[in-house]
Amino acid sequence: GRHHLQVDPLREIFDLFVEYACESAWAALAKAGVGLDDVDLFITHQGNALLVREVVARLGIPPERAVEDVAHHGNTSGATVPIALAEAIASGRIRPGHLVLMASAGAGAASTIARSSNDARENTVRRMKAPESGDRTGRMPPAGGLRPASRH
C-alpha cells in the first residue's frame, strides 16, 4: 500500500486546504453545539496571509475576530496554530471564558473548540474530526488556559 500523502493534481492545494479547514470548522461547531456568533477568536493554519483571509471570509468570521500572524513568524508548518494560540493568550486576545475555534488541514483535517479558563488543571483541548477529511483522531496535547468547550 501507499504510505504517503497523495494530492489530486486537478485541484490546487490552496483550494483543498480552504475547503477542508472550513468543513472541519463547521463540524467542530456542530459537535460543540455552538455557532460562529459564539466564537470569540478564530485561529487557522498560518500558511500565508491570503490563505488565512480566504478561510476567514468563507466561514464569515469578522477579520477582527481572527488571528493573522503569518507576517510575524512565517509559515512554521504544523506549529502555526499552536504558536498563534500561545501568542493570542499572551497578548490578552484570549481571556477567561472566551470560546476559541481552531481549524487546520493537512494529511487530515482537524478543528477544535475550546473555552479559556483561569484554572491550569483544566488544560485539555478536544479535537473534533470533520467527516471524511482524514484519519486523525484522539486528543491534542494540553494548551495553557484552555479546556473543552461546553454548551451553554
PDB file of N, CA, C and O in Angstrom, residues 1 6 16 20 30 41 43 47 54 60-61 63 70-72 96 105 121-122 130 134 136 139 142-143 145:
ATOM      1  N   GLY A   1       0.805  -1.188   0.000  1.00  0.00           N
ATOM      2  CA  GLY A   1       0.000   0.000   0.000  1.00  0.00           C
ATOM      3  C   GLY A   1       0.849   1.252   0.000  1.00  0.00           C
ATOM      4  O   GLY A   1       2.046   1.215   0.238  1.00  0.00           O
ATOM      5  N   GLN A   6      -1.181  11.753  -1.028  1.00  0.00           N
ATOM      6  CA  GLN A   6      -1.345  11.895  -2.472  1.00  0.00           C
ATOM      7  C   GLN A   6      -2.412  12.954  -2.725  1.00  0.00           C
ATOM      8  O   GLN A   6      -3.493  12.894  -2.164  1.00  0.00           O
ATOM      9  N   LEU A  16      -7.903  23.023  -1.705  1.00  0.00           N
ATOM     10  CA  LEU A  16      -8.151  21.867  -0.842  1.00  0.00           C
ATOM     11  C   LEU A  16      -8.066  22.265   0.625  1.00  0.00           C
ATOM     12  O   LEU A  16      -8.905  21.879   1.434  1.00  0.00           O
ATOM     13  N   TYR A  20     -11.206  21.945   3.213  1.00  0.00           N
ATOM     14  CA  TYR A  20     -11.151  21.025   4.345  1.00  0.00           C
ATOM     15  C   TYR A  20     -11.113  21.757   5.684  1.00  0.00           C
ATOM     16  O   TYR A  20     -11.712  21.305   6.654  1.00  0.00           O
ATOM     17  N   ALA A  30     -20.655  22.320  15.035  1.00  0.00           N
ATOM     18  CA  ALA A  30     -21.870  21.499  15.182  1.00  0.00           C
ATOM     19  C   ALA A  30     -21.731  20.529  16.347  1.00  0.00           C
ATOM     20  O   ALA A  30     -22.660  20.386  17.155  1.00  0.00           O
ATOM     21  N   LEU A  41     -12.638  34.054  19.121  1.00  0.00           N
ATOM     22  CA  LEU A  41     -11.425  34.162  18.317  1.00  0.00           C
ATOM     23  C   LEU A  41     -11.271  32.914  17.460  1.00  0.00           C
ATOM     24  O   LEU A  41     -11.534  31.803  17.916  1.00  0.00           O
ATOM     25  N   ILE A  43      -8.590  30.785  14.902  1.00  0.00           N
ATOM     26  CA  ILE A  43      -7.196  30.584  14.501  1.00  0.00           C
ATOM     27  C   ILE A  43      -7.163  29.458  13.477  1.00  0.00           C
ATOM     28  O   ILE A  43      -7.694  28.375  13.724  1.00  0.00           O
ATOM     29  N   GLY A  47      -0.439  29.559   6.849  1.00  0.00           N
ATOM     30  CA  GLY A  47       0.393  29.228   5.685  1.00  0.00           C
ATOM     31  C   GLY A  47       0.836  30.457   4.918  1.00  0.00           C
ATOM     32  O   GLY A  47       1.992  30.580   4.534  1.00  0.00           O
ATOM     33  N   GLU A  54      -8.799  33.907   3.204  1.00  0.00           N
ATOM     34  CA  GLU A  54      -9.809  33.154   2.451  1.00  0.00           C
ATOM     35  C   GLU A  54     -10.627  32.257   3.382  1.00  0.00           C
ATOM     36  O   GLU A  54     -11.846  32.177   3.266  1.00  0.00           O
ATOM     37  N   GLY A  60     -17.169  33.347   7.134  1.00  0.00           N
ATOM     38  CA  GLY A  60     -17.972  34.505   7.509  1.00  0.00           C
ATOM     39  C   GLY A  60     -17.597  35.075   8.863  1.00  0.00           C
ATOM     40  O   GLY A  60     -18.426  35.668   9.552  1.00  0.00           O
ATOM     41  N   ILE A  61     -16.343  34.912   9.248  1.00  0.00           N
ATOM     42  CA  ILE A  61     -15.863  35.423  10.527  1.00  0.00           C
ATOM     43  C   ILE A  61     -15.332  36.838  10.313  1.00  0.00           C
ATOM     44  O   ILE A  61     -14.536  37.061   9.396  1.00  0.00           O
ATOM     45  N   PRO A  63     -12.887  39.760  10.343  1.00  0.00           N
ATOM     46  CA  PRO A  63     -11.419  39.700  10.436  1.00  0.00           C
ATOM     47  C   PRO A  63     -10.861  40.067  11.810  1.00  0.00           C
ATOM     48  O   PRO A  63      -9.845  39.508  12.231  1.00  0.00           O
ATOM     49  N   VAL A  70       0.991  35.431  10.279  1.00  0.00           N
ATOM     50  CA  VAL A  70       1.973  34.806   9.387  1.00  0.00           C
ATOM     51  C   VAL A  70       3.098  35.773   9.021  1.00  0.00           C
ATOM     52  O   VAL A  70       4.237  35.358   8.830  1.00  0.00           O
ATOM     53  N   ALA A  71       2.836  37.062   8.962  1.00  0.00           N
ATOM     54  CA  ALA A  71       3.886  38.037   8.647  1.00  0.00           C
ATOM     55  C   ALA A  71       4.935  38.102   9.753  1.00  0.00           C
ATOM     56  O   ALA A  71       6.094  38.428   9.500  1.00  0.00           O
ATOM     57  N   HIS A  72       4.524  37.756  10.959  1.00  0.00           N
ATOM     58  CA  HIS A  72       5.437  37.814  12.108  1.00  0.00           C
ATOM     59  C   HIS A  72       6.353  36.595  12.171  1.00  0.00           C
ATOM     60  O   HIS A  72       7.544  36.710  12.439  1.00  0.00           O
ATOM     61  N   PRO A  96     -10.283  34.634  30.029  1.00  0.00           N
ATOM     62  CA  PRO A  96     -11.145  33.622  30.640  1.00  0.00           C
ATOM     63  C   PRO A  96     -12.572  33.697  30.109  1.00  0.00           C
ATOM     64  O   PRO A  96     -13.153  34.775  30.014  1.00  0.00           O
ATOM     65  N   ALA A 105      -5.835  21.852   8.239  1.00  0.00           N
ATOM     66  CA  ALA A 105      -5.929  20.683   7.372  1.00  0.00           C
ATOM     67  C   ALA A 105      -4.534  20.355   6.885  1.00  0.00           C
ATOM     68  O   ALA A 105      -3.686  21.226   6.770  1.00  0.00           O
ATOM     69  N   ARG A 121      -5.575  23.415  35.851  1.00  0.00           N
ATOM     70  CA  ARG A 121      -5.909  21.988  35.885  1.00  0.00           C
ATOM     71  C   ARG A 121      -6.849  21.612  34.754  1.00  0.00           C
ATOM     72  O   ARG A 121      -7.036  20.443  34.469  1.00  0.00           O
ATOM     73  N   GLU A 122      -7.457  22.599  34.105  1.00  0.00           N
ATOM     74  CA  GLU A 122      -8.416  22.337  33.031  1.00  0.00           C
ATOM     75  C   GLU A 122      -7.785  22.637  31.673  1.00  0.00           C
ATOM     76  O   GLU A 122      -8.368  23.284  30.831  1.00  0.00           O
ATOM     77  N   ALA A 130     -13.501  16.271  11.151  1.00  0.00           N
ATOM     78  CA  ALA A 130     -14.509  16.548  10.139  1.00  0.00           C
ATOM     79  C   ALA A 130     -14.824  15.245   9.409  1.00  0.00           C
ATOM     80  O   ALA A 130     -13.966  14.390   9.244  1.00  0.00           O
ATOM     81  N   GLY A 134      -9.931  12.837   6.774  1.00  0.00           N
ATOM     82  CA  GLY A 134      -8.633  12.374   7.246  1.00  0.00           C
ATOM     83  C   GLY A 134      -8.806  11.300   8.294  1.00  0.00           C
ATOM     84  O   GLY A 134      -9.907  10.913   8.619  1.00  0.00           O
ATOM     85  N   ARG A 136      -7.069  11.345  11.406  1.00  0.00           N
ATOM     86  CA  ARG A 136      -6.530  11.741  12.707  1.00  0.00           C
ATOM     87  C   ARG A 136      -7.636  11.701  13.755  1.00  0.00           C
ATOM     88  O   ARG A 136      -8.712  12.209  13.546  1.00  0.00           O
ATOM     89  N   ARG A 139      -6.731  13.044  21.153  1.00  0.00           N
ATOM     90  CA  ARG A 139      -6.692  14.320  21.857  1.00  0.00           C
ATOM     91  C   ARG A 139      -5.418  15.072  21.503  1.00  0.00           C
ATOM     92  O   ARG A 139      -4.378  14.496  21.321  1.00  0.00           O
ATOM     93  N   PRO A 142      -2.155  19.242  25.847  1.00  0.00           N
ATOM     94  CA  PRO A 142      -2.710  20.368  26.598  1.00  0.00           C
ATOM     95  C   PRO A 142      -2.201  21.712  26.086  1.00  0.00           C
ATOM     96  O   PRO A 142      -1.076  21.832  25.654  1.00  0.00           O
ATOM     97  N   ALA A 143      -3.073  22.700  26.127  1.00  0.00           N
ATOM     98  CA  ALA A 143      -2.705  24.066  25.751  1.00  0.00           C
ATOM     99  C   ALA A 143      -3.056  24.957  26.931  1.00  0.00           C
ATOM    100  O   ALA A 143      -4.159  24.921  27.425  1.00  0.00           O
ATOM    101  N   GLY A 145      -4.342  27.180  29.656  1.00  0.00           N
ATOM    102  CA  GLY A 145      -5.514  28.014  29.853  1.00  0.00           C
ATOM    103  C   GLY A 145      -6.728  27.618  29.047  1.00  0.00           C
ATOM    104  O   GLY A 145      -7.675  28.383  28.970  1.00  0.00           O
TER     105      GLY A 145
END
